PDB file of C-alpha atoms and ligand atoms in Angstrom:
ATOM      1  CA  MET D 211       3.138  25.538  -9.396  1.00 59.00           C
ATOM      2  CA  ALA D 212       4.564  22.595  -7.472  1.00 72.00           C
ATOM      3  CA  ASN D 213       7.808  23.118  -5.628  1.00 77.00           C
ATOM      4  CA  LYS D 214      10.025  20.093  -6.173  1.00 75.00           C
ATOM      5  CA  ASN D 215      12.328  21.158  -3.344  1.00 88.00           C
ATOM      6  CA  GLN D 216       9.455  20.755  -0.950  1.00 95.00           C
ATOM      7  CA  THR D 217       9.812  17.968   1.576  1.00 95.00           C
ATOM      8  CA  LEU D 218       6.958  15.663   2.530  1.00 94.00           C
ATOM      9  CA  GLY D 219       6.954  17.230   6.013  1.00 91.00           C
ATOM     10  CA  GLU D 220       6.544  20.725   4.551  1.00 92.00           C
ATOM     11  CA  PHE D 221       3.896  19.502   2.115  1.00 92.00           C
ATOM     12  CA  ILE D 222       1.859  17.951   4.941  1.00 88.00           C
ATOM     13  CA  ILE D 223       1.919  21.201   6.933  1.00 86.00           C
ATOM     14  CA  GLU D 224       1.082  23.349   3.899  1.00 86.00           C
ATOM     15  CA  ASN D 225      -1.835  21.159   2.868  1.00 84.00           C
ATOM     16  CA  GLN D 226      -3.277  20.512   6.302  1.00 80.00           C
ATOM     17  CA  ALA D 227      -5.580  23.521   6.049  1.00 72.00           C
ATOM     18  CA  SER D 228      -7.111  22.385   2.757  1.00 66.00           C
ATOM     19  CA  PHE D 229      -8.282  19.163   4.342  1.00 66.00           C
ATOM     20  CA  LYS D 230     -11.896  19.302   5.431  1.00 62.00           C
ATOM     21  CA  TYR D 231     -11.182  18.054   8.949  1.00 64.00           C
ATOM     22  CA  THR D 232      -8.338  20.218  10.172  1.00 59.00           C
ATOM     23  CA  SER D 233      -7.587  18.764  13.596  1.00 68.00           C
ATOM     24  CA  GLY D 234      -4.055  17.818  12.530  1.00 83.00           C
ATOM     25  CA  GLU D 235      -4.718  14.183  13.402  1.00 85.00           C
ATOM     26  CA  LEU D 236      -4.538  13.048   9.788  1.00 87.00           C
ATOM     27  CA  SER D 237      -1.295  14.972   9.300  1.00 88.00           C
ATOM     28  CA  ARG D 238       0.232  13.258  12.316  1.00 90.00           C
ATOM     29  CA  LEU D 239      -0.925   9.955  10.916  1.00 93.00           C
ATOM     30  CA  ILE D 240       0.736  10.530   7.527  1.00 93.00           C
ATOM     31  CA  ASN D 241       3.850  11.642   9.410  1.00 93.00           C
ATOM     32  CA  SER D 242       4.002   8.372  11.295  1.00 95.00           C
ATOM     33  CA  ILE D 243       3.623   6.414   8.046  1.00 96.00           C
ATOM     34  CA  ARG D 244       6.501   8.475   6.646  1.00 96.00           C
ATOM     35  CA  LEU D 245       8.672   7.518   9.622  1.00 96.00           C
ATOM     36  CA  ALA D 246       7.800   3.807   9.468  1.00 97.00           C
ATOM     37  CA  ALA D 247       8.438   3.769   5.713  1.00 98.00           C
ATOM     38  CA  LYS D 248      11.977   5.028   6.277  1.00 97.00           C
ATOM     39  CA  VAL D 249      12.664   2.330   8.855  1.00 96.00           C
ATOM     40  CA  VAL D 250      11.272  -0.444   6.623  1.00 95.00           C
ATOM     41  CA  ASN D 251      13.160   0.943   3.628  1.00 95.00           C
ATOM     42  CA  HIS D 252      16.412   0.638   5.571  1.00 93.00           C
ATOM     43  CA  GLU D 253      15.673  -2.995   6.413  1.00 91.00           C
ATOM     44  CA  VAL D 254      14.472  -3.953   2.927  1.00 90.00           C
ATOM     45  CA  ASN D 255      17.631  -2.496   1.412  1.00 89.00           C
ATOM     46  CA  LYS D 256      19.851  -4.842   3.341  1.00 84.00           C
ATOM     47  CA  ALA D 257      17.640  -7.905   2.759  1.00 76.00           C
ATOM     48  CA  GLY D 258      20.259  -9.724   0.695  1.00 74.00           C
ATOM     49  CA  LEU D 259      22.806  -9.234   3.476  1.00 73.00           C
ATOM     50  CA  VAL D 260      20.792 -10.866   6.224  1.00 65.00           C
ATOM     51  CA  ASP D 261      22.371 -14.290   5.785  1.00 61.00           C
ATOM     52  CA  ILE D 262      25.822 -12.735   5.552  1.00 53.00           C
ATOM     53  CA  ILE D 263      25.760 -10.448   8.577  1.00 51.00           C
ATOM     54  CA  GLY D 264      23.525 -12.582  10.752  1.00 48.00           C
ATOM     55  CA  ALA D 265      24.899 -15.511  12.749  1.00 43.00           C
ATOM     56  CA  ALA D 266      23.800 -19.051  11.930  1.00 44.00           C
ATOM     57  CA  GLY D 267      20.280 -20.044  12.810  1.00 49.00           C
ATOM     58  CA  ASP D 268      17.623 -17.580  13.595  1.00 53.00           C
ATOM     59  CA  THR D 269      19.639 -14.998  15.467  1.00 53.00           C
ATOM     60  CA  ASN D 270      21.467 -11.998  14.043  1.00 49.00           C
ATOM     61  CA  ILE D 271      24.679 -10.411  15.332  1.00 51.00           C
ATOM     62  CA  GLN D 272      22.803  -8.240  17.834  1.00 51.00           C
ATOM     63  CA  GLY D 273      21.334 -11.406  19.317  1.00 53.00           C
ATOM     64  CA  GLU D 274      17.865 -10.503  18.019  1.00 55.00           C
ATOM     65  CA  ASP D 275      15.694 -13.016  16.315  1.00 57.00           C
ATOM     66  CA  GLN D 276      15.753 -12.541  12.579  1.00 56.00           C
ATOM     67  CA  GLN D 277      12.256 -11.819  11.527  1.00 69.00           C
ATOM     68  CA  LYS D 278      10.705 -12.261   8.179  1.00 85.00           C
ATOM     69  CA  LEU D 279      10.483  -8.835   6.620  1.00 89.00           C
ATOM     70  CA  ASP D 280       6.717  -8.812   6.417  1.00 89.00           C
ATOM     71  CA  VAL D 281       6.498  -9.524  10.158  1.00 92.00           C
ATOM     72  CA  TYR D 282       9.148  -6.883  10.801  1.00 93.00           C
ATOM     73  CA  ALA D 283       7.323  -4.301   8.669  1.00 95.00           C
ATOM     74  CA  ASN D 284       4.101  -5.086  10.501  1.00 96.00           C
ATOM     75  CA  GLU D 285       5.770  -4.378  13.857  1.00 96.00           C
ATOM     76  CA  VAL D 286       7.299  -1.136  12.595  1.00 97.00           C
ATOM     77  CA  PHE D 287       4.048   0.286  11.204  1.00 97.00           C
ATOM     78  CA  LYS D 288       2.076  -0.915  14.214  1.00 96.00           C
ATOM     79  CA  SER D 289       4.404   0.690  16.731  1.00 95.00           C
ATOM     80  CA  ALA D 290       4.577   3.932  14.756  1.00 95.00           C
ATOM     81  CA  LEU D 291       0.780   4.144  14.928  1.00 93.00           C
ATOM     82  CA  VAL D 292       0.084   2.564  18.330  1.00 89.00           C
ATOM     83  CA  ASN D 293       2.873   4.107  20.437  1.00 83.00           C
ATOM     84  CA  ARG D 294       2.001   7.601  19.362  1.00 79.00           C
ATOM     85  CA  GLU D 295      -1.683   6.869  19.951  1.00 79.00           C
ATOM     86  CA  ILE D 296      -2.624   8.430  16.654  1.00 86.00           C
ATOM     87  CA  VAL D 297      -5.378   6.014  15.630  1.00 92.00           C
ATOM     88  CA  CYS D 298      -8.138   4.127  17.417  1.00 93.00           C
ATOM     89  CA  GLY D 299      -7.766   0.927  15.383  1.00 95.00           C
ATOM     90  CA  ILE D 300      -5.643  -0.906  12.829  1.00 97.00           C
ATOM     91  CA  ALA D 301      -6.341  -3.834  10.512  1.00 97.00           C
ATOM     92  CA  SER D 302      -3.233  -5.446   9.051  1.00 96.00           C
ATOM     93  CA  GLU D 303      -2.703  -8.288   6.606  1.00 94.00           C
ATOM     94  CA  GLU D 304      -0.336  -9.767   9.190  1.00 93.00           C
ATOM     95  CA  GLU D 305      -2.892  -9.866  12.016  1.00 94.00           C
ATOM     96  CA  GLU D 306      -5.703 -12.357  12.507  1.00 93.00           C
ATOM     97  CA  ASP D 307      -8.056  -9.708  13.872  1.00 96.00           C
ATOM     98  CA  PHE D 308      -8.195  -5.930  13.940  1.00 96.00           C
ATOM     99  CA  ILE D 309      -6.228  -4.156  16.657  1.00 95.00           C
ATOM    100  CA  THR D 310      -8.037  -1.965  19.141  1.00 93.00           C
ATOM    101  CA  VAL D 311      -5.803   0.871  20.298  1.00 90.00           C
ATOM    102  CA  HIS D 312      -6.622   1.388  23.958  1.00 80.00           C
ATOM    103  CA  GLY D 313      -3.854   3.809  24.770  1.00 64.00           C
ATOM    104  CA  LYS D 314      -2.612   5.163  28.077  1.00 63.00           C
ATOM    105  CA  HIS D 315      -4.202   8.489  27.358  1.00 61.00           C
ATOM    106  CA  HIS D 316      -7.160   8.984  25.080  1.00 58.00           C
ATOM    107  CA  ALA D 317      -6.441   6.737  22.089  1.00 56.00           C
ATOM    108  CA  HIS D 318     -10.032   5.864  21.518  1.00 63.00           C
ATOM    109  CA  ASP D 319     -10.786   9.556  21.340  1.00 78.00           C
ATOM    110  CA  ASN D 320      -8.943   9.376  18.023  1.00 87.00           C
ATOM    111  CA  LYS D 321     -11.071   9.425  14.918  1.00 91.00           C
ATOM    112  CA  TYR D 322      -9.127   7.430  12.355  1.00 94.00           C
ATOM    113  CA  ILE D 323      -8.518   3.781  11.614  1.00 96.00           C
ATOM    114  CA  VAL D 324      -5.847   2.394   9.279  1.00 97.00           C
ATOM    115  CA  LEU D 325      -5.977  -0.659   7.055  1.00 98.00           C
ATOM    116  CA  ILE D 326      -2.547  -1.778   5.987  1.00 97.00           C
ATOM    117  CA  ASP D 327      -0.575  -4.381   4.111  1.00 96.00           C
ATOM    118  CA  PRO D 328       2.825  -3.632   5.680  1.00 96.00           C
ATOM    119  CA  LEU D 329       4.843  -5.493   3.024  1.00 94.00           C
ATOM    120  CA  ASP D 330       3.051  -6.485  -0.122  1.00 94.00           C
ATOM    121  CA  GLY D 331       4.776  -8.804  -2.570  1.00 90.00           C
ATOM    122  CA  SER D 332       7.102 -10.097   0.132  1.00 85.00           C
ATOM    123  CA  SER D 333       7.894 -13.271  -1.824  1.00 82.00           C
ATOM    124  CA  ASN D 334       9.705 -10.961  -4.266  1.00 87.00           C
ATOM    125  CA  ILE D 335      12.248  -9.917  -1.627  1.00 85.00           C
ATOM    126  CA  ASP D 336      14.324 -13.068  -2.088  1.00 81.00           C
ATOM    127  CA  VAL D 337      14.860 -12.223  -5.754  1.00 87.00           C
ATOM    128  CA  ASN D 338      15.565  -8.510  -5.350  1.00 88.00           C
ATOM    129  CA  VAL D 339      12.306  -7.320  -6.874  1.00 91.00           C
ATOM    130  CA  SER D 340      10.453  -4.232  -5.606  1.00 94.00           C
ATOM    131  CA  VAL D 341       7.929  -4.556  -2.801  1.00 94.00           C
ATOM    132  CA  GLY D 342       5.603  -2.076  -1.171  1.00 96.00           C
ATOM    133  CA  THR D 343       3.356  -0.988   1.682  1.00 98.00           C
ATOM    134  CA  ILE D 344      -0.320  -0.278   0.992  1.00 98.00           C
ATOM    135  CA  PHE D 345      -2.466   1.805   3.359  1.00 98.00           C
ATOM    136  CA  SER D 346      -5.966   3.125   3.562  1.00 98.00           C
ATOM    137  CA  ILE D 347      -7.393   5.533   6.151  1.00 96.00           C
ATOM    138  CA  TYR D 348     -11.009   5.927   7.257  1.00 96.00           C
ATOM    139  CA  ARG D 349     -12.840   7.961   9.871  1.00 94.00           C
ATOM    140  CA  ARG D 350     -14.478   5.683  12.401  1.00 95.00           C
ATOM    141  CA  VAL D 351     -18.258   5.307  12.156  1.00 97.00           C
ATOM    142  CA  THR D 352     -18.776   4.291  15.810  1.00 95.00           C
ATOM    143  CA  PRO D 353     -18.820   7.055  18.469  1.00 92.00           C
ATOM    144  CA  VAL D 354     -15.519   8.635  19.513  1.00 89.00           C
ATOM    145  CA  GLY D 355     -14.551   7.524  23.005  1.00 86.00           C
ATOM    146  CA  THR D 356     -15.806   3.949  22.573  1.00 90.00           C
ATOM    147  CA  LEU D 357     -13.780   0.956  21.386  1.00 91.00           C
ATOM    148  CA  VAL D 358     -13.681   0.361  17.627  1.00 94.00           C
ATOM    149  CA  THR D 359     -15.812  -2.385  16.101  1.00 96.00           C
ATOM    150  CA  ILE D 360     -15.746  -4.296  12.820  1.00 97.00           C
ATOM    151  CA  ASP D 361     -18.118  -1.667  11.338  1.00 98.00           C
ATOM    152  CA  ASP D 362     -15.291   0.878  11.478  1.00 97.00           C
ATOM    153  CA  PHE D 363     -13.193  -1.348   9.209  1.00 97.00           C
ATOM    154  CA  LEU D 364     -15.811  -2.565   6.764  1.00 97.00           C
ATOM    155  CA  GLN D 365     -16.585   0.712   5.026  1.00 98.00           C
ATOM    156  CA  LYS D 366     -16.990   1.448   1.329  1.00 97.00           C
ATOM    157  CA  GLY D 367     -13.891   2.421  -0.631  1.00 96.00           C
ATOM    158  CA  SER D 368     -15.546   5.732  -1.458  1.00 95.00           C
ATOM    159  CA  GLU D 369     -15.527   6.614   2.278  1.00 96.00           C
ATOM    160  CA  GLN D 370     -11.712   6.619   2.470  1.00 96.00           C
ATOM    161  CA  VAL D 371     -10.225   9.906   3.664  1.00 93.00           C
ATOM    162  CA  ALA D 372      -6.725   9.078   2.486  1.00 94.00           C
ATOM    163  CA  ALA D 373      -4.904   6.206   0.834  1.00 97.00           C
ATOM    164  CA  GLY D 374      -1.558   5.479  -0.665  1.00 98.00           C
ATOM    165  CA  TYR D 375       1.449   3.263  -0.909  1.00 98.00           C
ATOM    166  CA  VAL D 376       5.166   3.145  -0.407  1.00 98.00           C
ATOM    167  CA  VAL D 377       7.214   1.501  -3.134  1.00 98.00           C
ATOM    168  CA  TYR D 378      10.624   0.186  -2.119  1.00 96.00           C
ATOM    169  CA  GLY D 379      12.067   0.119  -5.611  1.00 92.00           C
ATOM    170  CA  THR D 380      15.040   1.489  -7.505  1.00 92.00           C
ATOM    171  CA  SER D 381      14.209   4.468  -5.375  1.00 96.00           C
ATOM    172  CA  THR D 382      11.785   4.562  -2.464  1.00 97.00           C
ATOM    173  CA  MET D 383       8.650   6.612  -2.881  1.00 98.00           C
ATOM    174  CA  ILE D 384       5.522   7.489  -0.926  1.00 98.00           C
ATOM    175  CA  VAL D 385       2.494   8.161  -3.116  1.00 98.00           C
ATOM    176  CA  TYR D 386      -0.722   9.242  -1.419  1.00 96.00           C
ATOM    177  CA  THR D 387      -3.897  11.236  -1.679  1.00 95.00           C
ATOM    178  CA  THR D 388      -6.287  12.862   0.765  1.00 91.00           C
ATOM    179  CA  GLY D 389      -8.801  13.298  -2.026  1.00 90.00           C
ATOM    180  CA  TYR D 390      -7.210  16.393  -3.569  1.00 88.00           C
ATOM    181  CA  GLY D 391      -4.916  14.949  -6.196  1.00 93.00           C
ATOM    182  CA  VAL D 392      -2.211  12.312  -5.916  1.00 96.00           C
ATOM    183  CA  ASN D 393       1.347  13.304  -5.043  1.00 96.00           C
ATOM    184  CA  GLY D 394       4.553  11.269  -5.043  1.00 98.00           C
ATOM    185  CA  PHE D 395       7.602  11.855  -2.821  1.00 97.00           C
ATOM    186  CA  THR D 396      10.996  10.255  -3.434  1.00 98.00           C
ATOM    187  CA  LEU D 397      13.369   9.436  -0.591  1.00 97.00           C
ATOM    188  CA  ASN D 398      16.819  10.952  -0.701  1.00 97.00           C
ATOM    189  CA  PRO D 399      18.545   8.093   1.140  1.00 94.00           C
ATOM    190  CA  ALA D 400      21.633  10.153   1.970  1.00 94.00           C
ATOM    191  CA  ILE D 401      19.677  12.419   4.303  1.00 95.00           C
ATOM    192  CA  GLY D 402      16.538  10.333   4.900  1.00 95.00           C
ATOM    193  CA  THR D 403      14.152  12.959   3.537  1.00 96.00           C
ATOM    194  CA  PHE D 404      11.250  12.539   1.112  1.00 97.00           C
ATOM    195  CA  TYR D 405      10.952  15.250  -1.572  1.00 97.00           C
ATOM    196  CA  LEU D 406       7.963  16.068  -3.757  1.00 97.00           C
ATOM    197  CA  SER D 407       9.162  14.499  -7.023  1.00 97.00           C
ATOM    198  CA  HIS D 408       5.826  13.685  -8.697  1.00 97.00           C
ATOM    199  CA  PRO D 409       3.272  16.439  -8.049  1.00 96.00           C
ATOM    200  CA  ASN D 410      -0.335  15.860  -9.099  1.00 96.00           C
ATOM    201  CA  ILE D 411       0.112  12.434 -10.706  1.00 97.00           C
ATOM    202  CA  GLN D 412      -2.589  11.524 -13.212  1.00 97.00           C
ATOM    203  CA  PHE D 413      -3.127   8.419 -15.294  1.00 95.00           C
ATOM    204  CA  PRO D 414      -2.342   9.166 -18.966  1.00 96.00           C
ATOM    205  CA  GLN D 415      -5.535   9.425 -21.033  1.00 93.00           C
ATOM    206  CA  SER D 416      -4.632   6.202 -22.811  1.00 91.00           C
ATOM    207  CA  GLY D 417      -2.141   3.472 -22.090  1.00 94.00           C
ATOM    208  CA  LYS D 418      -0.741   0.351 -23.698  1.00 96.00           C
ATOM    209  CA  ILE D 419       0.103  -1.854 -20.732  1.00 98.00           C
ATOM    210  CA  TYR D 420      -2.007  -4.634 -19.266  1.00 97.00           C
ATOM    211  CA  SER D 421      -0.929  -6.482 -16.132  1.00 97.00           C
ATOM    212  CA  ILE D 422      -2.466  -9.800 -15.209  1.00 97.00           C
ATOM    213  CA  ASN D 423      -1.260 -13.243 -14.120  1.00 94.00           C
ATOM    214  CA  GLU D 424      -2.043 -15.079 -17.352  1.00 94.00           C
ATOM    215  CA  GLY D 425      -1.035 -18.378 -15.754  1.00 92.00           C
ATOM    216  CA  ASN D 426      -4.589 -18.435 -14.400  1.00 92.00           C
ATOM    217  CA  TYR D 427      -6.079 -17.861 -17.879  1.00 93.00           C
ATOM    218  CA  VAL D 428      -8.268 -20.963 -18.158  1.00 92.00           C
ATOM    219  CA  HIS D 429      -9.978 -20.026 -14.915  1.00 91.00           C
ATOM    220  CA  PHE D 430     -10.801 -16.412 -15.852  1.00 92.00           C
ATOM    221  CA  PRO D 431     -14.375 -15.281 -16.502  1.00 92.00           C
ATOM    222  CA  GLN D 432     -15.216 -15.102 -20.235  1.00 93.00           C
ATOM    223  CA  GLY D 433     -15.307 -11.274 -20.209  1.00 94.00           C
ATOM    224  CA  VAL D 434     -11.674 -11.114 -19.041  1.00 95.00           C
ATOM    225  CA  LYS D 435     -10.626 -13.688 -21.667  1.00 96.00           C
ATOM    226  CA  ASP D 436     -12.314 -11.568 -24.361  1.00 97.00           C
ATOM    227  CA  TYR D 437     -10.576  -8.448 -23.087  1.00 97.00           C
ATOM    228  CA  LEU D 438      -7.175 -10.191 -23.210  1.00 97.00           C
ATOM    229  CA  LYS D 439      -7.844 -11.246 -26.803  1.00 97.00           C
ATOM    230  CA  TYR D 440      -8.665  -7.594 -27.568  1.00 97.00           C
ATOM    231  CA  CYS D 441      -5.349  -6.465 -25.992  1.00 97.00           C
ATOM    232  CA  GLN D 442      -3.447  -8.944 -28.155  1.00 98.00           C
ATOM    233  CA  GLU D 443      -5.149  -8.188 -31.491  1.00 97.00           C
ATOM    234  CA  GLU D 444      -3.141  -6.482 -34.251  1.00 97.00           C
ATOM    235  CA  LYS D 445      -5.380  -3.478 -34.873  1.00 95.00           C
ATOM    236  CA  GLU D 446      -4.950   0.310 -34.623  1.00 91.00           C
ATOM    237  CA  ASP D 447      -2.671   0.880 -31.592  1.00 93.00           C
ATOM    238  CA  ARG D 448      -2.713  -2.778 -30.549  1.00 96.00           C
ATOM    239  CA  PRO D 449      -1.343  -5.244 -29.519  1.00 98.00           C
ATOM    240  CA  TYR D 450      -0.794  -3.765 -26.096  1.00 97.00           C
ATOM    241  CA  THR D 451       2.184  -4.704 -23.948  1.00 97.00           C
ATOM    242  CA  SER D 452       1.964  -7.205 -21.106  1.00 98.00           C
ATOM    243  CA  ARG D 453       3.942  -6.362 -17.928  1.00 97.00           C
ATOM    244  CA  TYR D 454       3.505  -8.267 -14.647  1.00 96.00           C
ATOM    245  CA  ILE D 455       5.851  -8.204 -11.666  1.00 95.00           C
ATOM    246  CA  GLY D 456       3.584  -9.843  -9.094  1.00 93.00           C
ATOM    247  CA  SER D 457       4.037  -6.947  -6.645  1.00 95.00           C
ATOM    248  CA  LEU D 458       0.838  -4.957  -6.802  1.00 95.00           C
ATOM    249  CA  VAL D 459       2.463  -1.698  -5.747  1.00 97.00           C
ATOM    250  CA  SER D 460       5.121  -1.872  -8.477  1.00 97.00           C
ATOM    251  CA  ASP D 461       2.686  -3.003 -11.154  1.00 97.00           C
ATOM    252  CA  PHE D 462       0.184  -0.328 -10.198  1.00 97.00           C
ATOM    253  CA  HIS D 463       2.799   2.434  -9.870  1.00 98.00           C
ATOM    254  CA  ARG D 464       4.261   1.689 -13.309  1.00 97.00           C
ATOM    255  CA  ASN D 465       0.815   1.626 -14.886  1.00 97.00           C
ATOM    256  CA  MET D 466      -0.242   4.885 -13.252  1.00 97.00           C
ATOM    257  CA  ILE D 467       2.876   6.647 -14.555  1.00 97.00           C
ATOM    258  CA  LYS D 468       2.976   5.063 -18.014  1.00 97.00           C
ATOM    259  CA  GLY D 469      -0.691   4.260 -18.617  1.00 97.00           C
ATOM    260  CA  GLY D 470      -2.126   0.810 -18.209  1.00 96.00           C
ATOM    261  CA  ILE D 471      -4.465  -1.474 -16.332  1.00 96.00           C
ATOM    262  CA  TYR D 472      -3.896  -3.951 -13.487  1.00 96.00           C
ATOM    263  CA  ILE D 473      -6.302  -6.891 -13.386  1.00 95.00           C
ATOM    264  CA  TYR D 474      -6.651  -9.631 -10.761  1.00 93.00           C
ATOM    265  CA  PRO D 475      -9.861 -11.430 -11.701  1.00 90.00           C
ATOM    266  CA  THR D 476     -11.673 -14.097  -9.769  1.00 81.00           C
ATOM    267  CA  SER D 477     -10.210 -17.466 -10.597  1.00 69.00           C
ATOM    268  CA  THR D 478     -10.463 -20.830  -8.980  1.00 59.00           C
ATOM    269  CA  ILE D 479      -6.820 -21.918  -8.786  1.00 59.00           C
ATOM    270  CA  GLY D 480      -3.808 -21.057  -6.665  1.00 58.00           C
ATOM    271  CA  PRO D 481      -3.868 -20.263  -2.944  1.00 55.00           C
ATOM    272  CA  LYS D 482      -5.773 -17.024  -3.502  1.00 58.00           C
ATOM    273  CA  GLY D 483      -8.171 -18.718  -5.919  1.00 54.00           C
ATOM    274  CA  LYS D 484      -8.759 -21.535  -3.461  1.00 49.00           C
ATOM    275  CA  LEU D 485      -9.646 -19.006  -0.788  1.00 48.00           C
ATOM    276  CA  ARG D 486     -12.052 -17.331  -3.173  1.00 51.00           C
ATOM    277  CA  LEU D 487     -13.600 -20.648  -4.095  1.00 46.00           C
ATOM    278  CA  LEU D 488     -14.013 -21.520  -0.426  1.00 45.00           C
ATOM    279  CA  TYR D 489     -15.604 -18.163   0.170  1.00 47.00           C
ATOM    280  CA  GLU D 490     -17.904 -18.473  -2.808  1.00 46.00           C
ATOM    281  CA  CYS D 491     -19.055 -21.895  -1.579  1.00 45.00           C
ATOM    282  CA  ASN D 492     -19.385 -20.765   2.060  1.00 45.00           C
ATOM    283  CA  PRO D 493     -19.966 -17.012   2.018  1.00 40.00           C
TER     284      PRO D 493
HETATM  285  P1  AHG I 524       1.311 -10.830  -0.552  1.00 55.55           P
HETATM  286  O1  AHG I 524       0.688  -9.698   0.225  1.00 55.55           O
HETATM  287  O2  AHG I 524       0.879 -12.151  -0.020  1.00 55.55           O
HETATM  288  O3  AHG I 524       2.779 -10.651  -0.657  1.00 55.55           O
HETATM  289  O4  AHG I 524       0.656 -10.850  -2.021  1.00 55.55           O
HETATM  290  C1  AHG I 524       1.207 -10.246  -3.132  1.00 55.55           C
HETATM  291  C2  AHG I 524       0.081  -9.971  -4.080  1.00 55.55           C
HETATM  292  C3  AHG I 524       0.195  -8.754  -4.931  1.00 55.55           C
HETATM  293  O5  AHG I 524       1.224  -7.877  -4.672  1.00 55.55           O
HETATM  294  C4  AHG I 524       0.305  -9.278  -6.304  1.00 55.55           C
HETATM  295  O6  AHG I 524      -0.327  -8.414  -7.134  1.00 55.55           O
HETATM  296  C5  AHG I 524      -0.325 -10.628  -6.232  1.00 55.55           C
HETATM  297  O7  AHG I 524      -0.114 -11.067  -4.920  1.00 55.55           O
HETATM  298  C6  AHG I 524       0.303 -11.593  -7.164  1.00 55.55           C
HETATM  299  O8  AHG I 524      -0.411 -12.759  -7.136  1.00 55.55           O
HETATM  300  P2  AHG I 524      -0.074 -13.967  -8.119  1.00 55.55           P
HETATM  301  O9  AHG I 524       1.231 -14.527  -7.675  1.00 55.55           O
HETATM  302  O10 AHG I 524      -1.240 -14.884  -7.926  1.00 55.55           O
HETATM  303  O11 AHG I 524      -0.010 -13.404  -9.502  1.00 55.55           O
HETATM  304 MN1   MN I 525      -0.500  -8.334   0.085  1.00 55.55          MN
HETATM  305 MN1   MN I 526       1.799  -8.583   2.905  1.00 55.55          MN
END
């Protein structure tokens, strides 16, 4: 029976033993994500105030350069992971190339790498819509003690040892799995502690929500168009309901709790579509 008074810190300690590699390294890693999430949460919450409390131009009242929140979040997650020398490598959406963690001590003796989007949906910040952090953790495939290579980062999804997200929403939550169920922790902002609020989350057996950017409709593959028509038909329990925020974490989180599907098909328009098209022409 899940204990809803349990904090994330307590949960990590209690569940460390059930993880197949019990060195404690993964626990320390989740702990550092927990810390960085709290720092980013604090900054995201005052996003609307930045222009008010900051001085004119690009400098705030402390004389620091005001950074875009996705750059800020990148720095926070990077330092939480690099300074504590918990991982041997990081790949971030905000970095051109993967980061090799050299470390003063024995960082490349560490076994894990992290892939992260520090602030997903950042264009939604300006309009007070939820954003998130997405992370994925793998064990390196190259030998411990050497520098990481691209092979450590390009592994199959099924090789992940842990993955999750933080949603900075009406409340801030961390949802993650190490392969033994998915658990969600909600931040009590008054004391800065995450509590187990959503133990063992499971998708409902059936759902009525579909989430897709229908603005790209004409460019979708025929199968996706057919599926959308199916969702919209008046039959049995249909039509389904369309919900799309444009912040993957929020769309996914809602659909996992309420039951639904998130779809981002290949299309040939928009900045992302253009990238795909370029890639398809020049793989
Ligand atoms: P970014 O990391 O650049 O902020 O991207 C946000 C993503 C994702 O959260 C969302 O699902 C998708 O972009 C929305 O894309 P469209 O605007 O094309 O629908
Ligand atoms: Mn993103
Ligand atoms: Mn991003």
